[in-house]
Short mmCIF file of C-alpha atoms and ligand atoms in Angstrom, two decimals:
data_model
loop_
_atom_site.label_atom_id
_atom_site.label_comp_id
_atom_site.label_asym_id
_atom_site.label_seq_id
_atom_site.Cartn_x
_atom_site.Cartn_y
_atom_site.Cartn_z
CA MET A 1299 -81.28 97.29 147.30
CA ILE A 1300 -79.40 94.01 147.12
CA LYS A 1301 -79.08 92.66 150.65
CA GLN A 1302 -79.22 88.89 150.14
CA ALA A 1303 -76.62 86.57 148.62
CA ILE A 1304 -76.65 82.86 147.92
CA ILE A 1305 -73.63 80.55 147.67
CA PRO A 1306 -73.94 77.06 146.13
CA LEU A 1307 -71.71 74.77 148.20
CA ALA A 1308 -73.13 71.33 147.53
CA GLY A 1309 -70.84 70.53 144.58
CA LEU A 1310 -68.86 67.30 144.76
CA GLY A 1311 -65.53 68.93 143.90
CA THR A 1312 -64.46 66.11 141.59
CA ARG A 1313 -61.69 68.27 140.12
CA LEU A 1314 -60.00 68.21 143.53
CA LEU A 1315 -60.31 64.48 144.28
CA PRO A 1316 -59.09 62.61 146.31
CA LEU A 1317 -59.00 65.50 148.81
CA THR A 1318 -62.71 66.26 148.36
CA SER A 1319 -63.71 62.67 149.18
CA VAL A 1320 -63.29 63.66 152.85
CA PHE A 1321 -62.98 67.46 152.88
CA ALA A 1322 -65.04 70.47 151.77
CA LYS A 1323 -62.86 72.26 149.22
CA GLU A 1324 -64.37 75.63 150.18
CA LEU A 1325 -62.67 75.35 153.58
CA LEU A 1326 -59.21 74.72 152.15
CA PRO A 1327 -56.91 77.51 153.28
CA ILE A 1328 -55.69 79.96 150.69
CA ASN A 1329 -52.77 81.83 152.18
CA GLY A 1330 -53.95 80.73 155.64
CA LYS A 1331 -57.67 81.58 155.30
CA PRO A 1332 -60.48 79.33 154.00
CA GLY A 1333 -61.44 80.22 150.45
CA LEU A 1334 -65.03 80.65 151.61
CA GLU A 1335 -64.06 83.48 153.96
CA TYR A 1336 -62.77 85.54 151.03
CA ILE A 1337 -66.21 85.17 149.48
CA LEU A 1338 -67.93 86.14 152.77
CA ASP A 1339 -65.73 89.20 153.14
CA GLU A 1340 -66.56 90.27 149.61
CA CYS A 1341 -70.28 90.04 150.53
CA PHE A 1342 -69.80 92.00 153.74
CA GLU A 1343 -67.96 94.82 152.03
CA ALA A 1344 -70.61 94.95 149.32
CA GLY A 1345 -73.32 95.60 151.95
CA ILE A 1346 -74.92 92.13 151.95
CA LYS A 1347 -76.85 91.41 155.17
CA GLU A 1348 -77.94 87.79 154.71
CA ILE A 1349 -76.20 84.88 153.01
CA ILE A 1350 -77.83 81.58 152.14
CA PHE A 1351 -75.49 78.60 151.93
CA ILE A 1352 -76.68 75.69 149.81
CA ILE A 1353 -74.93 72.69 151.31
CA SER A 1354 -75.52 68.91 151.34
CA ASP A 1355 -75.37 66.24 154.02
CA LYS A 1356 -71.88 65.41 152.69
CA LYS A 1357 -70.79 69.02 153.24
CA LYS A 1358 -72.02 69.32 156.86
CA MET A 1359 -68.43 70.23 157.75
CA ILE A 1360 -69.19 73.72 156.44
CA LYS A 1361 -72.02 74.19 158.96
CA ASP A 1362 -69.84 72.76 161.76
CA TYR A 1363 -67.20 75.37 160.96
CA PHE A 1364 -69.64 78.12 161.95
CA TYR A 1365 -71.46 76.23 164.73
CA ASN A 1366 -68.63 75.21 167.02
CA ASP A 1367 -69.42 77.43 170.01
CA THR A 1368 -68.98 74.77 172.70
CA PHE A 1369 -65.50 74.05 171.40
CA TYR A 1370 -64.44 77.71 171.36
CA LYS A 1371 -65.98 78.47 174.77
CA LYS A 1372 -64.19 75.51 176.35
CA ILE A 1373 -60.83 76.51 174.92
CA LEU A 1374 -61.25 80.17 175.78
CA LYS A 1375 -62.12 79.24 179.36
CA LYS A 1376 -58.88 77.30 179.67
CA LYS A 1377 -56.56 79.79 178.05
CA LYS A 1378 -57.10 83.45 177.34
CA ASP A 1379 -55.62 83.43 173.88
CA ILE A 1380 -56.22 86.70 172.01
CA ARG A 1381 -55.81 85.08 168.61
CA ILE A 1382 -58.40 82.38 169.33
CA LEU A 1383 -60.81 84.98 170.72
CA LYS A 1384 -60.39 87.09 167.58
CA GLU A 1385 -61.02 84.08 165.33
CA TYR A 1386 -64.10 83.10 167.34
CA LYS A 1387 -65.52 86.62 167.12
CA LYS A 1388 -65.03 86.56 163.38
CA ILE A 1389 -66.86 83.22 163.12
CA LEU A 1390 -69.72 84.64 165.22
CA LYS A 1391 -69.94 87.66 162.93
CA TYR A 1392 -70.27 85.40 159.88
CA LYS A 1393 -72.68 83.03 161.62
CA LYS A 1394 -75.17 85.82 162.30
CA MET A 1395 -75.57 86.35 158.57
CA ILE A 1396 -75.77 82.75 157.37
CA LYS A 1397 -78.75 80.48 156.73
CA PHE A 1398 -78.46 76.93 155.44
CA VAL A 1399 -80.53 75.07 152.86
CA TYR A 1400 -79.83 71.60 151.47
CA GLN A 1401 -79.27 70.21 147.99
CA ASN A 1402 -78.53 66.55 148.54
CA LYS A 1403 -78.45 65.54 144.87
CA PRO A 1404 -75.89 67.36 142.72
CA LEU A 1405 -78.33 68.32 139.96
CA GLY A 1406 -76.66 71.56 138.90
CA THR A 1407 -76.52 75.29 139.73
CA GLY A 1408 -80.09 75.94 138.63
CA ASP A 1409 -81.36 73.28 141.00
CA ALA A 1410 -79.18 74.76 143.79
CA VAL A 1411 -80.69 78.22 143.24
CA MET A 1412 -84.20 76.73 143.38
CA LYS A 1413 -83.56 75.51 146.94
CA THR A 1414 -83.29 79.12 148.17
CA LYS A 1415 -86.65 80.23 146.75
CA LYS A 1416 -88.59 80.60 149.96
CA HIS A 1417 -85.85 82.73 151.55
CA ILE A 1418 -85.49 85.36 148.84
CA LYS A 1419 -87.33 88.53 149.79
CA SER A 1420 -86.43 91.28 147.33
CA ASN A 1421 -86.65 91.46 143.54
CA HIS A 1422 -82.95 90.79 142.95
CA PHE A 1423 -80.27 88.85 144.79
CA LEU A 1424 -76.58 88.10 144.43
CA MET A 1425 -75.08 84.67 143.72
CA LEU A 1426 -71.39 83.91 144.19
CA LEU A 1427 -69.71 80.68 143.02
CA PRO A 1428 -67.06 79.80 145.59
CA ASP A 1429 -64.55 78.36 143.09
CA ASP A 1430 -64.17 81.82 141.60
CA LEU A 1431 -62.18 84.24 143.71
CA ILE A 1432 -61.85 87.81 142.51
CA VAL A 1433 -59.23 89.81 144.37
CA LYS A 1434 -57.92 93.40 144.35
CA ASN A 1435 -61.37 94.86 143.59
CA ASN A 1436 -64.73 93.96 145.07
CA CYS A 1437 -66.60 92.53 142.07
CA SER A 1438 -69.93 92.17 143.92
CA LYS A 1439 -69.84 95.83 144.95
CA GLU A 1440 -69.12 96.92 141.37
CA MET A 1441 -71.98 94.74 140.11
CA ILE A 1442 -74.46 96.13 142.65
CA ASN A 1443 -73.65 99.59 141.29
CA VAL A 1444 -74.20 98.38 137.73
CA HIS A 1445 -77.55 96.91 138.81
CA LYS A 1446 -78.57 100.25 140.32
CA LYS A 1447 -77.49 102.19 137.24
CA HIS A 1448 -79.12 100.00 134.59
CA LYS A 1449 -81.95 98.52 136.67
CA SER A 1450 -80.91 95.14 135.32
CA SER A 1451 -79.61 91.72 136.18
CA VAL A 1452 -75.82 91.50 135.96
CA MET A 1453 -73.16 88.84 135.40
CA ALA A 1454 -69.40 89.11 135.78
CA SER A 1455 -67.57 88.81 132.48
CA MET A 1456 -64.03 88.06 131.39
CA THR A 1457 -62.30 87.41 128.07
CA VAL A 1458 -60.94 83.86 127.94
CA ASN A 1459 -58.69 81.92 125.61
CA LYS A 1460 -60.77 80.77 122.59
CA LYS A 1461 -59.57 77.20 123.08
CA THR A 1462 -61.20 77.04 126.54
CA VAL A 1463 -64.75 78.20 125.68
CA SER A 1464 -66.22 74.74 126.41
CA ARG A 1465 -65.29 75.25 130.09
CA TRP A 1466 -67.54 78.31 130.55
CA GLY A 1467 -70.88 79.96 130.00
CA ILE A 1468 -70.23 82.10 126.90
CA TYR A 1469 -71.98 85.37 125.91
CA LYS A 1470 -73.03 87.01 122.73
CA LEU A 1471 -72.98 90.72 123.46
CA SER A 1472 -74.99 93.40 121.73
CA LYS A 1473 -74.57 97.11 122.49
CA LYS A 1474 -72.34 98.84 125.01
CA LEU A 1475 -74.42 100.40 127.79
CA SER A 1476 -71.69 102.17 129.76
CA LYS A 1477 -67.99 101.74 130.51
CA ASN A 1478 -67.28 98.01 131.02
CA ASN A 1479 -70.98 97.12 130.70
CA TYR A 1480 -72.63 95.39 127.75
CA LYS A 1481 -76.13 94.19 126.99
CA ILE A 1482 -76.22 90.40 126.64
CA GLU A 1483 -78.01 88.96 123.64
CA ASP A 1484 -77.35 85.28 124.30
CA VAL A 1485 -75.60 83.10 126.82
CA ILE A 1486 -74.72 79.46 126.17
CA GLU A 1487 -73.46 76.97 128.71
CA LYS A 1488 -70.13 75.37 127.77
CA PRO A 1489 -70.40 75.51 123.95
CA LYS A 1490 -68.12 73.66 121.55
CA ILE A 1491 -65.49 75.97 119.98
CA LYS A 1492 -67.38 75.98 116.68
CA ASP A 1493 -70.67 76.98 118.35
CA ALA A 1494 -69.26 79.67 120.69
CA PRO A 1495 -70.57 83.16 119.84
CA SER A 1496 -67.47 84.82 121.37
CA ASN A 1497 -64.73 84.27 123.92
CA LYS A 1498 -66.42 86.32 126.66
CA ALA A 1499 -67.11 84.08 129.64
CA VAL A 1500 -69.45 84.17 132.63
CA ILE A 1501 -67.48 84.28 135.88
CA GLY A 1502 -69.13 83.24 139.15
CA ARG A 1503 -70.89 86.45 140.22
CA TYR A 1504 -74.52 86.98 139.27
CA ILE A 1505 -77.24 89.47 140.20
CA LEU A 1506 -80.40 87.53 139.45
CA PRO A 1507 -84.06 88.50 139.41
CA LYS A 1508 -86.59 86.71 141.56
CA LYS A 1509 -88.44 85.59 138.45
CA ILE A 1510 -85.55 83.20 137.73
CA PHE A 1511 -87.32 80.71 140.03
CA SER A 1512 -90.32 80.25 137.77
CA GLU A 1513 -87.95 79.92 134.81
CA ILE A 1514 -85.90 77.18 136.51
CA LYS A 1515 -89.05 75.30 137.45
CA ASP A 1516 -89.81 74.68 133.77
CA LEU A 1517 -86.25 73.81 132.69
CA LYS A 1518 -85.29 70.45 131.24
CA PRO A 1519 -81.84 69.10 132.16
CA GLY A 1520 -79.14 70.60 129.88
CA LYS A 1521 -75.41 69.86 129.38
CA GLY A 1522 -74.32 66.80 131.36
CA GLY A 1523 -77.90 66.16 132.50
CA GLU A 1524 -77.79 69.08 134.96
CA ILE A 1525 -80.16 72.01 135.49
CA HIS A 1526 -78.05 75.03 134.56
CA ILE A 1527 -78.67 78.56 135.78
CA THR A 1528 -77.26 79.68 132.40
CA ASP A 1529 -80.22 78.07 130.59
CA ALA A 1530 -82.74 79.83 132.85
CA ILE A 1531 -80.94 83.14 132.21
CA GLN A 1532 -80.97 82.56 128.45
CA ASN A 1533 -84.75 82.04 128.59
CA LEU A 1534 -85.22 85.30 130.51
CA ILE A 1535 -83.05 87.16 127.98
CA LYS A 1536 -85.24 85.78 125.18
CA LYS A 1537 -88.25 87.20 127.05
CA ASN A 1538 -86.62 90.66 126.91
CA ASN A 1539 -85.24 90.85 130.45
CA LEU A 1540 -82.12 92.99 130.55
CA PHE A 1541 -78.94 91.14 131.57
CA VAL A 1542 -75.70 93.11 131.63
CA ALA A 1543 -72.20 91.62 131.29
CA HIS A 1544 -69.83 93.54 133.54
CA ASN A 1545 -66.09 93.42 132.78
CA PHE A 1546 -64.80 93.47 136.34
CA LYS A 1547 -61.58 95.21 137.36
CA GLY A 1548 -60.22 92.70 139.90
CA LYS A 1549 -58.00 89.69 139.33
CA TYR A 1550 -59.72 86.35 138.75
CA LEU A 1551 -58.40 83.24 140.51
CA ASP A 1552 -59.84 79.79 139.76
CA CYS A 1553 -59.78 77.69 142.93
CA GLY A 1554 -61.69 74.71 141.55
CA THR A 1555 -58.64 72.82 140.24
CA LEU A 1556 -55.46 71.81 142.06
CA HIS A 1557 -53.30 73.95 139.78
CA GLY A 1558 -55.64 76.94 140.20
CA TYR A 1559 -55.81 76.43 143.95
CA ILE A 1560 -52.03 76.45 144.33
CA ASN A 1561 -51.76 79.48 142.08
CA SER A 1562 -54.40 81.33 144.17
CA THR A 1563 -52.27 80.91 147.28
CA LEU A 1564 -49.25 82.30 145.44
CA GLU A 1565 -51.17 85.27 144.00
CA ILE A 1566 -52.88 86.18 147.28
CA SER A 1567 -49.63 85.97 149.22
CA LYS A 1568 -48.27 88.67 146.89
CA LEU A 1569 -51.11 91.12 147.63
C1 LIG B 667 -70.19 77.54 136.26
C2 LIG B 667 -71.20 78.06 135.27
C3 LIG B 667 -70.50 78.61 134.02
C4 LIG B 667 -69.49 79.67 134.43
C5 LIG B 667 -68.52 79.09 135.48
C6 LIG B 667 -67.62 80.17 136.03
O1 LIG B 667 -69.56 76.40 135.71
O2 LIG B 667 -72.09 77.03 134.92
O3 LIG B 667 -71.44 79.18 133.14
O4 LIG B 667 -68.77 80.13 133.30
O5 LIG B 667 -69.23 78.52 136.58
O6 LIG B 667 -66.66 79.62 136.87
P1 LIG B 667 -68.76 75.33 136.64
O7 LIG B 667 -67.47 76.00 137.06
O8 LIG B 667 -69.63 75.04 137.80
O9 LIG B 667 -68.51 74.15 135.76
#
């Protein structure tokens, strides 16, 4: 059973500068609620019991958001505000599930995953990238079912515009395994248009095997000098580990850019 999730949150958020020079983008409200809470709710509904946040000293604000008990208690003592009490209870519910680890140098997603090694207990775990919101359908829940059915690792997949392949991890698929699920033959991090094997992209939901840690350990820095989870996955695929691309049903919203962030608010307000 998949009961643990990890969320890399140590990214610098350069696409949202200057805001991110002082603020954690994952706490920016989307239709009144921090983006990160949508991700937490997705985990909850998918049956996740423990979530590991990978933060950095610069992103301490994220920990403070969940560890502000003195503040809430003081306020609630002064005024019995139902709304504040409800919000505090929600924060407490999240807090119970969260552990923090640190990645103080932004060396890439692979390096972020590595920081969680000693906390991962079962053979597979879920990873969610907080810039990628998927609404209308719980993508993590769907993927956990795919994992159960095919006894495999799983990644969320979406068809993207051919011109944008260098923005994503791109798959080469082999056979269809079941409805919306395909065996992955190759995955390449941010290829040039001419090198891209398709226009099927990795979206930020992954069910990864524990053995990914030993694969990351041996990785050399890839694109942009970072340690990419995609490269570790590609190595596991080459060693005959089954990775399934799952075409999710929900709507994808990219919150990592200003345009995407504004659009997410508009889309979620329509739900
Ligand atoms: C990361 C992954 C990439 C994936 C993307 C999805 O890239 O490295 O393979 O397609 O997330 O959003 P990033 O957005 O961190 O540049």
